[in-house]
PDB file of C-alpha atoms in Angstrom:
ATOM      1  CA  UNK A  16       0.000   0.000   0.000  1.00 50.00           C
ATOM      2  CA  UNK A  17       1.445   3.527  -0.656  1.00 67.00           C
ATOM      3  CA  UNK A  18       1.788   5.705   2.190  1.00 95.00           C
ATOM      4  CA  UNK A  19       0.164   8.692   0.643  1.00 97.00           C
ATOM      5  CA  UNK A  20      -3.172   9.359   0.830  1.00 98.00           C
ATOM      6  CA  UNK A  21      -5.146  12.175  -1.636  1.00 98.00           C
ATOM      7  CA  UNK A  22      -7.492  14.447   0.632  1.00 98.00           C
ATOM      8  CA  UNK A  23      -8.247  16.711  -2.545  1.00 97.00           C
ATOM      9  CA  UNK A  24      -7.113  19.220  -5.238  1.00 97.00           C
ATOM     10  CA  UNK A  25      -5.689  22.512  -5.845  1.00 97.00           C
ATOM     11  CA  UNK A  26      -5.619  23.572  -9.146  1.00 97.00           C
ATOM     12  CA  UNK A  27      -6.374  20.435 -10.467  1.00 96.00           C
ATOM     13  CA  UNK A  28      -3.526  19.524  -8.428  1.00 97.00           C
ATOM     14  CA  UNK A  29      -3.829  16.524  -5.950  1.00 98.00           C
ATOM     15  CA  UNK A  30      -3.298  17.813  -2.092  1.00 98.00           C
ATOM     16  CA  UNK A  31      -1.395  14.564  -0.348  1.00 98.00           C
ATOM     17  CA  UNK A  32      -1.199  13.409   3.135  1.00 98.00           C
ATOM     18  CA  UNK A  33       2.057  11.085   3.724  1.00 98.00           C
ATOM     19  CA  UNK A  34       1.626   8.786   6.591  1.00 98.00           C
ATOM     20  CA  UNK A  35       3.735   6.124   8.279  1.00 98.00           C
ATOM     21  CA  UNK A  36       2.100   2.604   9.063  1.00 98.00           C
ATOM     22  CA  UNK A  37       4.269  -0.111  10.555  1.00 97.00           C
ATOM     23  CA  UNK A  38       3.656  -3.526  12.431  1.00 98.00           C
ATOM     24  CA  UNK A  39       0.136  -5.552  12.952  1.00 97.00           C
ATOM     25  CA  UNK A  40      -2.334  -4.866  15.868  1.00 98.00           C
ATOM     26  CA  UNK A  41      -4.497  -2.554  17.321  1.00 98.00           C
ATOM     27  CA  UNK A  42      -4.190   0.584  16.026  1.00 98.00           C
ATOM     28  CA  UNK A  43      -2.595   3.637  17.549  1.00 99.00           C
ATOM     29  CA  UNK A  44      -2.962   6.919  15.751  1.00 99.00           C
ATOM     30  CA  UNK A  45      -0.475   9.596  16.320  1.00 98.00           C
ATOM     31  CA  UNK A  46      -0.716  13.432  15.334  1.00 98.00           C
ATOM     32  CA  UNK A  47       1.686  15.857  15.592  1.00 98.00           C
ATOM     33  CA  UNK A  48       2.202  19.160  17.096  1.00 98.00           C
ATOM     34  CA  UNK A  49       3.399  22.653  15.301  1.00 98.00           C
ATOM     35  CA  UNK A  50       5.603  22.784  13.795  1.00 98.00           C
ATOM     36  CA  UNK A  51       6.632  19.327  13.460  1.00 98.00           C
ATOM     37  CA  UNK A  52       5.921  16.156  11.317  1.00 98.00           C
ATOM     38  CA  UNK A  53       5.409  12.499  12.127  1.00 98.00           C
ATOM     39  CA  UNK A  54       8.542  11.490  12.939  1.00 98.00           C
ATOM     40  CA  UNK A  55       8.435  13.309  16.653  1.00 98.00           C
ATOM     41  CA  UNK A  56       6.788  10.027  16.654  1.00 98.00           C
ATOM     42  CA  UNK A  57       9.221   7.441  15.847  1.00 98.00           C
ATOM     43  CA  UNK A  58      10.164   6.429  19.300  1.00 98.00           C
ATOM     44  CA  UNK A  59       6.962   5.645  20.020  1.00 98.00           C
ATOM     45  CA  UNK A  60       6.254   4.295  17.263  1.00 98.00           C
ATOM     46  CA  UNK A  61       8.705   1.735  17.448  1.00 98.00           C
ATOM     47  CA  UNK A  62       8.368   1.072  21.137  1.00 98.00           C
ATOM     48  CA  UNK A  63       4.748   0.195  20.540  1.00 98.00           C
ATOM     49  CA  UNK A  64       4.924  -1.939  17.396  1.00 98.00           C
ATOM     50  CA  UNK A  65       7.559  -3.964  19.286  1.00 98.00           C
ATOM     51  CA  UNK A  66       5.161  -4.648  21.966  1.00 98.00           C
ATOM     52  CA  UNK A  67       2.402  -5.998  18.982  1.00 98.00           C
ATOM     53  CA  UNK A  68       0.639  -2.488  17.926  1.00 98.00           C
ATOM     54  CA  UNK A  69       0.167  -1.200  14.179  1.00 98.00           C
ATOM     55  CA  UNK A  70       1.702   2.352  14.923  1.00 98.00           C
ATOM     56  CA  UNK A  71       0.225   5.229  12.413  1.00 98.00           C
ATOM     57  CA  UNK A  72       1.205   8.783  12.296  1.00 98.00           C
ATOM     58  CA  UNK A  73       0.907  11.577   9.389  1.00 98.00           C
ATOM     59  CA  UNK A  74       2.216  14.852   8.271  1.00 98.00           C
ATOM     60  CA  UNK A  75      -0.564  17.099   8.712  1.00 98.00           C
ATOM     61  CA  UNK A  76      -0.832  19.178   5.672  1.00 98.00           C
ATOM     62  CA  UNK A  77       1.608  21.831   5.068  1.00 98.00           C
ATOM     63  CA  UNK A  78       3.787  19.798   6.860  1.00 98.00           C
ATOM     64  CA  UNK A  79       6.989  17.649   6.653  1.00 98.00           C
ATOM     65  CA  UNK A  80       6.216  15.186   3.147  1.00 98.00           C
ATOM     66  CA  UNK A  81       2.795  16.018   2.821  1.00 98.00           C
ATOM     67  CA  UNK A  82       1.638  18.645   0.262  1.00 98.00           C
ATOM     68  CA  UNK A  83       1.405  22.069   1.019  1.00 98.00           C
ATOM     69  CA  UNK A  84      -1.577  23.780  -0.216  1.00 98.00           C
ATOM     70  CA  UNK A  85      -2.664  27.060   0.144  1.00 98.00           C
ATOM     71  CA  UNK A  86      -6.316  25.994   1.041  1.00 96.00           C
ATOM     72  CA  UNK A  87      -7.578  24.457   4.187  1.00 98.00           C
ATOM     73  CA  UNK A  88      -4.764  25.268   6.905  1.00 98.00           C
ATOM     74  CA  UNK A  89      -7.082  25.236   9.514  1.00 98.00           C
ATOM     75  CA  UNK A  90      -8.613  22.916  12.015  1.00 98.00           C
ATOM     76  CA  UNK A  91     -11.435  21.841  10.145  1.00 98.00           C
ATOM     77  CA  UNK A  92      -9.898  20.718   7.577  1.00 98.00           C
ATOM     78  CA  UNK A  93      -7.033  18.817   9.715  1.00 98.00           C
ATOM     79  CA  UNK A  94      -9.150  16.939  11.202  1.00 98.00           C
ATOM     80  CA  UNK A  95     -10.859  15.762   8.098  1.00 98.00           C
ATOM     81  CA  UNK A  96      -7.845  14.866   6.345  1.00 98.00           C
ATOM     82  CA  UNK A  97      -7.360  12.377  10.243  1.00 98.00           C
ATOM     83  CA  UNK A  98     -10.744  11.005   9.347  1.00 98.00           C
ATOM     84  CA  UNK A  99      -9.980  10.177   5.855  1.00 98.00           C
ATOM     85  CA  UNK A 100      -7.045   8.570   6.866  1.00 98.00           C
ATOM     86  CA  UNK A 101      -8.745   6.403   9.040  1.00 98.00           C
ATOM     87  CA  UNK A 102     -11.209   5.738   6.630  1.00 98.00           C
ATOM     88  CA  UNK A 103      -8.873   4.719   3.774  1.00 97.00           C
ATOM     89  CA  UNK A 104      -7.250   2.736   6.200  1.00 98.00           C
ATOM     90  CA  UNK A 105     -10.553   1.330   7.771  1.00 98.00           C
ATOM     91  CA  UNK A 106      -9.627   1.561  11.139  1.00 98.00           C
ATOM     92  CA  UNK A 107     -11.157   0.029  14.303  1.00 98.00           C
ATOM     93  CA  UNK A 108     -11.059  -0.132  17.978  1.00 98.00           C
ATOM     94  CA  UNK A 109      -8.043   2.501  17.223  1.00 98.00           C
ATOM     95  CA  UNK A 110      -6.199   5.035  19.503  1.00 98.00           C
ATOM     96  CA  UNK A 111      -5.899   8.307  18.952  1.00 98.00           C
ATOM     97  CA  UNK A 112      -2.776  10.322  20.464  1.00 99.00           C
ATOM     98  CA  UNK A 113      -2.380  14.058  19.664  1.00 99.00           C
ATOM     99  CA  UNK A 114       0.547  16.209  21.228  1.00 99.00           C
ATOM    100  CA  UNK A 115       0.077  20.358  21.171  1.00 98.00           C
ATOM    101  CA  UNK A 116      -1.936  21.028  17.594  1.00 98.00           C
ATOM    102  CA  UNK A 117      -2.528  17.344  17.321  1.00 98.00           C
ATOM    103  CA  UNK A 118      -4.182  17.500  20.228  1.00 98.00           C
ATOM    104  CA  UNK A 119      -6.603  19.532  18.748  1.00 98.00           C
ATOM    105  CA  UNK A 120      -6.403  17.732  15.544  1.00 98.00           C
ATOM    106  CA  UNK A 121      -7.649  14.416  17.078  1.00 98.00           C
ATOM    107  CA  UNK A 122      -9.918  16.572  19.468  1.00 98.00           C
ATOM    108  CA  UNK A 123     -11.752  18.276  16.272  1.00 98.00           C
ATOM    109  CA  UNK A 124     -11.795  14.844  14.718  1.00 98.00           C
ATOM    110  CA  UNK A 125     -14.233  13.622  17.943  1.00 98.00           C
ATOM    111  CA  UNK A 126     -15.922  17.021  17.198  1.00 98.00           C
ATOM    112  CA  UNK A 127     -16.863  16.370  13.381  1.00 98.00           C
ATOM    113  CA  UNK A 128     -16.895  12.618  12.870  1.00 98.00           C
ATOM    114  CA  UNK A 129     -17.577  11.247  16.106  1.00 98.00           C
ATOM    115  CA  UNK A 130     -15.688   7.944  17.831  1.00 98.00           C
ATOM    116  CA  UNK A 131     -17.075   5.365  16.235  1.00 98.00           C
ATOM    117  CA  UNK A 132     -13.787   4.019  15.247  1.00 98.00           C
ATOM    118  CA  UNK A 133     -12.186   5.082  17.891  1.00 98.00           C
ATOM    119  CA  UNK A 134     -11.667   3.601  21.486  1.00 98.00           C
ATOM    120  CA  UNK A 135      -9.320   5.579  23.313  1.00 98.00           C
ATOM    121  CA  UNK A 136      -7.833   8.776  22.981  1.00 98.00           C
ATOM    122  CA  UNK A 137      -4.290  10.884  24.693  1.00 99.00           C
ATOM    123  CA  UNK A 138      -4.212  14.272  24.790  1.00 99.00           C
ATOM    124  CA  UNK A 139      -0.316  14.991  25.043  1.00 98.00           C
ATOM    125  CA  UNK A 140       0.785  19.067  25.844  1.00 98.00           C
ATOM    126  CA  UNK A 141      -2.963  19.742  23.769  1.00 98.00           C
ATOM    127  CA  UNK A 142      -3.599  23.174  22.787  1.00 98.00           C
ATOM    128  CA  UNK A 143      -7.696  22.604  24.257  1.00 98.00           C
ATOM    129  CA  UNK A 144      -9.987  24.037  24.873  1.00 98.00           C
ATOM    130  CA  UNK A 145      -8.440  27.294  23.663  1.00 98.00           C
ATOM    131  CA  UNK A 146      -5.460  29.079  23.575  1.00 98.00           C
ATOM    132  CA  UNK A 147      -6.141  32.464  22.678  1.00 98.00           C
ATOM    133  CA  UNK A 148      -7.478  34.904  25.907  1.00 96.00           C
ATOM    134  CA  UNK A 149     -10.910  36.678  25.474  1.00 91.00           C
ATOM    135  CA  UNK A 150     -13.410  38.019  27.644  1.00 88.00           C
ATOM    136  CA  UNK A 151     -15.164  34.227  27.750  1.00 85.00           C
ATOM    137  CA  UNK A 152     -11.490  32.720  28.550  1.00 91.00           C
ATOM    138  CA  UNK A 153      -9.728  34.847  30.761  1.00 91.00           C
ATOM    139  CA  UNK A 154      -6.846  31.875  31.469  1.00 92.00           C
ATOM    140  CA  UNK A 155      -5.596  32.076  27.988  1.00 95.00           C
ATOM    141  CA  UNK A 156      -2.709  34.100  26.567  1.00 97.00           C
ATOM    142  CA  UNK A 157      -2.903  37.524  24.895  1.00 97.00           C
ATOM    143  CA  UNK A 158      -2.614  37.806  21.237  1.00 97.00           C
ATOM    144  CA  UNK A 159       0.637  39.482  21.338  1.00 98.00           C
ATOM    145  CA  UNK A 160       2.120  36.159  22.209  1.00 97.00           C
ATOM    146  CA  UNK A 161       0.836  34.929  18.853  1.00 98.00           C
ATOM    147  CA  UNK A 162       1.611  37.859  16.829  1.00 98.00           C
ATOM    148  CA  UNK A 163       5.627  37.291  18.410  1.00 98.00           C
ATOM    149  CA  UNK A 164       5.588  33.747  17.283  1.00 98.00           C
ATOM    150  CA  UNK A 165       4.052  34.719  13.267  1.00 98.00           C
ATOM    151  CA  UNK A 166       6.728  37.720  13.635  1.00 98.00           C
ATOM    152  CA  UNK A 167       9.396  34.784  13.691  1.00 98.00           C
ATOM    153  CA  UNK A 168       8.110  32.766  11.486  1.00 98.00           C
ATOM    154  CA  UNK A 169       8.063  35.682   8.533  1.00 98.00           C
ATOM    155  CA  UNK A 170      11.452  37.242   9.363  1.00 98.00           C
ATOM    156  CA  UNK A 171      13.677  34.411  10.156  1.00 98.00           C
ATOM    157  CA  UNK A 172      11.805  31.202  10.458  1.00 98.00           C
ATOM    158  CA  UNK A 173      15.511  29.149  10.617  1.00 98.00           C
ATOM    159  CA  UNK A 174      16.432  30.955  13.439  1.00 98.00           C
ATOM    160  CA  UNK A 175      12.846  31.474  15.500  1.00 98.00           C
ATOM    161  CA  UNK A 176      13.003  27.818  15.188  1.00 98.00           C
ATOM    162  CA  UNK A 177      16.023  26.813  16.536  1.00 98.00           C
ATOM    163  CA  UNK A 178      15.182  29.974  19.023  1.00 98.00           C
ATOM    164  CA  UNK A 179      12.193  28.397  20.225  1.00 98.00           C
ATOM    165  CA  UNK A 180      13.396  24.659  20.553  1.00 98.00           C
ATOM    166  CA  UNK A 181      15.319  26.198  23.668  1.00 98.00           C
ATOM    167  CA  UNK A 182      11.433  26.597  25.843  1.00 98.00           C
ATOM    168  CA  UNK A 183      10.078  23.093  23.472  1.00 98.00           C
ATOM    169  CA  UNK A 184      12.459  21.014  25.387  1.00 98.00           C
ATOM    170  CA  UNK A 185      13.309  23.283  28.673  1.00 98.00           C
ATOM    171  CA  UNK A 186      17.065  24.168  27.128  1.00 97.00           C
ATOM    172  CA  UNK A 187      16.791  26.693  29.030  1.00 97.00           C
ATOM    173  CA  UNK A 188      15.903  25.404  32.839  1.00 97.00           C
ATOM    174  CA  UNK A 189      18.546  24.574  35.504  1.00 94.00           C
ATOM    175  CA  UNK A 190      20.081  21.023  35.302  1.00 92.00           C
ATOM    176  CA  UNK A 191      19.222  20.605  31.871  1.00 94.00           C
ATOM    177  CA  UNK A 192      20.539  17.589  29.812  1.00 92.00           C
ATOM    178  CA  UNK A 193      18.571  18.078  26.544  1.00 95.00           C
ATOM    179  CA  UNK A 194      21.431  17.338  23.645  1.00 97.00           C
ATOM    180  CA  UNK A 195      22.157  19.968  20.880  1.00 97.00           C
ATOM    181  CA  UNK A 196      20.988  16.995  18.620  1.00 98.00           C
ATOM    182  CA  UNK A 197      17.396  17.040  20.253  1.00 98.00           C
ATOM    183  CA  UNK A 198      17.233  20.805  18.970  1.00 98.00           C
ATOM    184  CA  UNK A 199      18.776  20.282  15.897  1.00 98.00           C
ATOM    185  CA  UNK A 200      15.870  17.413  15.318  1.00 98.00           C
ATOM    186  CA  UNK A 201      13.545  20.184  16.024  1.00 98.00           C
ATOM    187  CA  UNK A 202      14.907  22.684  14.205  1.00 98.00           C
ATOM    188  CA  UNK A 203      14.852  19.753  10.677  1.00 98.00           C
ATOM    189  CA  UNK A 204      11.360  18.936  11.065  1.00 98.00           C
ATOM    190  CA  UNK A 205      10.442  22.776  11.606  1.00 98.00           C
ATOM    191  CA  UNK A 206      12.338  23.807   8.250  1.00 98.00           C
ATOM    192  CA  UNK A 207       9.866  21.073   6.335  1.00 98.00           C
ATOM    193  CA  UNK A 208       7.146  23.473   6.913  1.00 98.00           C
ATOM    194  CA  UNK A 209       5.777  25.677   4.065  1.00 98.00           C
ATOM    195  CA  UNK A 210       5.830  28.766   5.212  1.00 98.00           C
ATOM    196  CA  UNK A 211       1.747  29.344   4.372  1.00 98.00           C
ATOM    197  CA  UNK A 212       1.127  26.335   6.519  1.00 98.00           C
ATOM    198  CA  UNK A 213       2.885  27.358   8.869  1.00 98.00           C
ATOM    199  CA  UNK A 214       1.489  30.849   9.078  1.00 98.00           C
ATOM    200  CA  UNK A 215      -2.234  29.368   9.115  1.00 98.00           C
ATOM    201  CA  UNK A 216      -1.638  26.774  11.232  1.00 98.00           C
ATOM    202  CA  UNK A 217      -0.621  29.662  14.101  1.00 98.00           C
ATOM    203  CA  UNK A 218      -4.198  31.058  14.282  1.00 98.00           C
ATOM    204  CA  UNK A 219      -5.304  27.270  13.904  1.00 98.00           C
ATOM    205  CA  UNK A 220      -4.033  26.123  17.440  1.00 98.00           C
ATOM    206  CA  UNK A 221      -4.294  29.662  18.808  1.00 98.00           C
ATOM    207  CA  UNK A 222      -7.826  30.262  18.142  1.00 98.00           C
ATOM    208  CA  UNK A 223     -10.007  27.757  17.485  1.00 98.00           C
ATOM    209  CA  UNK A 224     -12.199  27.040  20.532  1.00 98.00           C
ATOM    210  CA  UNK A 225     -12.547  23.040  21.200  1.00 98.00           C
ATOM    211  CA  UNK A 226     -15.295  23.488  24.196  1.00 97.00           C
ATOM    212  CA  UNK A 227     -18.261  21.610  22.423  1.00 98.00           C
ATOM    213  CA  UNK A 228     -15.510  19.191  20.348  1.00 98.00           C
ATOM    214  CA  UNK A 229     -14.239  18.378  24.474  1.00 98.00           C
ATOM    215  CA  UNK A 230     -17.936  17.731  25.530  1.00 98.00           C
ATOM    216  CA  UNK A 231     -18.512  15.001  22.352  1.00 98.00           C
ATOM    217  CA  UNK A 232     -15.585  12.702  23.751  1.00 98.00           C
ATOM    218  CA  UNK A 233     -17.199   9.948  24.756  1.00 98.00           C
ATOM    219  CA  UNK A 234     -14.137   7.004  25.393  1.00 98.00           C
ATOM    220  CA  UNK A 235     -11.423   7.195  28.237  1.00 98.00           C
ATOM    221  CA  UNK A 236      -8.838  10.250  27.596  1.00 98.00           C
ATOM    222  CA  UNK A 237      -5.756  10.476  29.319  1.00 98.00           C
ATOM    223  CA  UNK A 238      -4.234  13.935  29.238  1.00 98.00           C
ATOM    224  CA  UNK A 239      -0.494  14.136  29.844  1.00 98.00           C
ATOM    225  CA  UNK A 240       1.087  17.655  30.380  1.00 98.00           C
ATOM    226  CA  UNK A 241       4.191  18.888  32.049  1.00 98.00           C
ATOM    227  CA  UNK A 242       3.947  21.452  34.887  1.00 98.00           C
ATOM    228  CA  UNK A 243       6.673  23.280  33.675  1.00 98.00           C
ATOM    229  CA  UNK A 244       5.269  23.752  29.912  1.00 98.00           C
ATOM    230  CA  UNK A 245       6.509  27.311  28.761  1.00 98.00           C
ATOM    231  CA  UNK A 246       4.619  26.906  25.117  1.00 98.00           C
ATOM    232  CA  UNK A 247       1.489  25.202  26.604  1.00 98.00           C
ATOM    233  CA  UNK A 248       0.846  26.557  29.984  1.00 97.00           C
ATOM    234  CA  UNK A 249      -0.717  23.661  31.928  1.00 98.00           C
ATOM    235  CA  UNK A 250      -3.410  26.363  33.869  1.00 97.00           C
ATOM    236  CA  UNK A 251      -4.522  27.296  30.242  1.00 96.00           C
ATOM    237  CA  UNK A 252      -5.176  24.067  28.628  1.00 97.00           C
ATOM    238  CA  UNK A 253      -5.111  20.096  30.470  1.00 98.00           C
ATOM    239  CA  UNK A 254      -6.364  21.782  33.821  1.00 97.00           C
ATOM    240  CA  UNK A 255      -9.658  22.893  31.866  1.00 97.00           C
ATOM    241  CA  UNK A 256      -9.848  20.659  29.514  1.00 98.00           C
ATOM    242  CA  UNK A 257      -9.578  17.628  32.574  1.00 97.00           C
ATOM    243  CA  UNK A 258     -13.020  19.507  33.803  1.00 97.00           C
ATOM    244  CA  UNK A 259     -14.749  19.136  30.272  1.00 97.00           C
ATOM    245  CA  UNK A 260     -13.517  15.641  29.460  1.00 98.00           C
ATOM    246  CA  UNK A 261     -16.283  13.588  31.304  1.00 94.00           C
ATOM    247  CA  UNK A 262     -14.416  10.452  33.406  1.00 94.00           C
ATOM    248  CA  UNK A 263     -10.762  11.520  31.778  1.00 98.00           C
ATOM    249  CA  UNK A 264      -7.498  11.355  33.680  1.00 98.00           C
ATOM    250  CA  UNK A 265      -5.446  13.767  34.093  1.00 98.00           C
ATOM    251  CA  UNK A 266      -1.278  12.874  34.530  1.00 98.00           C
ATOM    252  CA  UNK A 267       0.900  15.784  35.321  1.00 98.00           C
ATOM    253  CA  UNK A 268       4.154  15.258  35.040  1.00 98.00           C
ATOM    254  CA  UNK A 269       6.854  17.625  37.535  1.00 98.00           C
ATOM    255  CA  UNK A 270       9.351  19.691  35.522  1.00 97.00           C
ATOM    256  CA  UNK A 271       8.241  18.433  32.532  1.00 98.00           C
ATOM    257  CA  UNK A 272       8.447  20.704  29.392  1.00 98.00           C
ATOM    258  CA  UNK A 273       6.249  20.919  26.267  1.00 98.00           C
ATOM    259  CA  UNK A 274       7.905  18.281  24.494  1.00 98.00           C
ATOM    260  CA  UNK A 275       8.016  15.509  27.293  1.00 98.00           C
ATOM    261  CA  UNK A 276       7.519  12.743  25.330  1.00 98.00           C
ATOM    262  CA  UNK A 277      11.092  12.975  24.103  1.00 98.00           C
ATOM    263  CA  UNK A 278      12.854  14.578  27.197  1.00 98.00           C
ATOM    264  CA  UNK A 279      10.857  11.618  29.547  1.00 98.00           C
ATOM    265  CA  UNK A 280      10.299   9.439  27.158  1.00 98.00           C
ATOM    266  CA  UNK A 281      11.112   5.762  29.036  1.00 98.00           C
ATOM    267  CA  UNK A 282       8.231   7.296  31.747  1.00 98.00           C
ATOM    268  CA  UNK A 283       6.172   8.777  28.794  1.00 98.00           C
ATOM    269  CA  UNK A 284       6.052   5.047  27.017  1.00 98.00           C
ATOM    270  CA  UNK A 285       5.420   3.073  29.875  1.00 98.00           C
ATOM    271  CA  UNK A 286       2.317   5.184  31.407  1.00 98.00           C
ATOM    272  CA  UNK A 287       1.277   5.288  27.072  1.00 98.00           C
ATOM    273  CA  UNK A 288       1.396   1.428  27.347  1.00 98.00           C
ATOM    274  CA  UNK A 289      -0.466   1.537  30.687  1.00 98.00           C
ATOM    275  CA  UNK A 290      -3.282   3.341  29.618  1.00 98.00           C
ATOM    276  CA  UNK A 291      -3.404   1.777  26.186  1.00 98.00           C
ATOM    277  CA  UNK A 292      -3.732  -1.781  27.913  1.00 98.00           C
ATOM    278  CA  UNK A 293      -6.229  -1.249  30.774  1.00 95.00           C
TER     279      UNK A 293
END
């Protein structure tokens, strides 16, 4: 089977999704966070298949190998390129794990096609229920923090992104063994970004509101979040979102940054495998 998928056209132009699918099993789903690509993934990936899952993850569009159209950078749309994944796939009884933006990916995905083929989902460092502060959601983050990051992104995307791998991984906290090679791993995947995907995908995870799409979720969630998360501020996002997920659990994980599942990885695999299992 080839691993890209056709979501729809541009100028007569086919609009691809490239996805990873290795081993036999029950299916676990992974999506992404900004501005990364599937690979994030691989370690988990490969520490699941070896323990008898089929492991899945894409490059949301604009991203890494998939295409990168000017249309449909938005959540909407993200979420319906996940389903038709799925659905060309025909998964069942499948997991769905979603770190940052793919948090709201998979969380949209609830939202718009419901869980019918899904049994479990992980919200990992997820951008829910909203990001953006407003009257209605006075724990969010002022839009100036949102205009900084599409300020990088159009005058020196290389550098904002190596620049912002240093809060990602917590470069930048006291005792800190993240490797250079960590950030330079960021830094790759970033650089596979079109720069219109990019630039969409910033109001994507900044302001579109997930309340009603947290309220559909109707399987056991586990959210995962570190307490010391300087892109995802834990009292903005899993601390809510825990109240609005009806019977989910909520791990927190001490001095963890945004991207724990590669800076605690050996803890962030086994309590995966936990949950996946009970």
């Amino acid at each position: 089977m080839s691993n890209i998928i056709t979501v729809g056209h541009e100028n007569s132009r086919p609009i691809e999704i490239f996805f990873k699918d290795w081993s036999k099993g029950r299916p676990v789903v992974f999506s992404h966070g900004w501005p990364l690509n599937a690979d994030v993934w691989d370690e988990q990936m490969m520490f699941l298949a070896e323990r008898g899952y089929r492991v899945i993850a894409h490059d949301r569009r604009g991203h890494g190998r998939s295409s990168q159209p000017w249309v449909g950078n938005d959540m909407n749309t993200y979420a319906d390129d996940l389903a038709k994944l799925l659905d060309t796939l025909d998964l069942k009884d499948a997991v769905l794990v979603g770190h940052s933006t793919g948090g709201g990916e998979v969380t949209r995905y609830i939202g718009r096609h419901g869980s019918w083929r899904i049994t479990k989902m992980v919200l990992v460092g997820a951008v829910t229920p909203l990001m953006l502060k407003s009257e209605a959601n006075s724990g969010g983050l002022p839009i100036s923090v949102f205009d900084e990051i599409r300020t990088g992104v159009m005058s020196d995307r290389s550098q904002y992104y190596m620049d912002l791998s240093v809060p990602f991984f917590g470069f930048n906290r006291w005792g800190s063994k993240v490797s250079q090679g960590l950030r330079d791993g960021f830094w790759r995947q970033a650089m596979q970004v079109g720069l219109k995907g990019a630039f969409d995908c910033i109001k994507a995870f900044s302001e579109t509101d997930f309340t009603e799409d947290l309220k559909k979720i109707d399987v056991p969630t586990l959210m995962m979040h570190g307490d010391d998360d300087q892109i995802v501020p834990i009292e903005a996002s899993a601390i809510p979102t825990s109240k609005l997920v009806k019977g989910s659990k909520l791990k927190i994980y001490p001095g963890a940054p945004h991207g724990l599942s590669q800076t605690h990885r050996e803890q962030f695999n086994a309590d995966l495998l936990e949950f996946i299992e009970a």
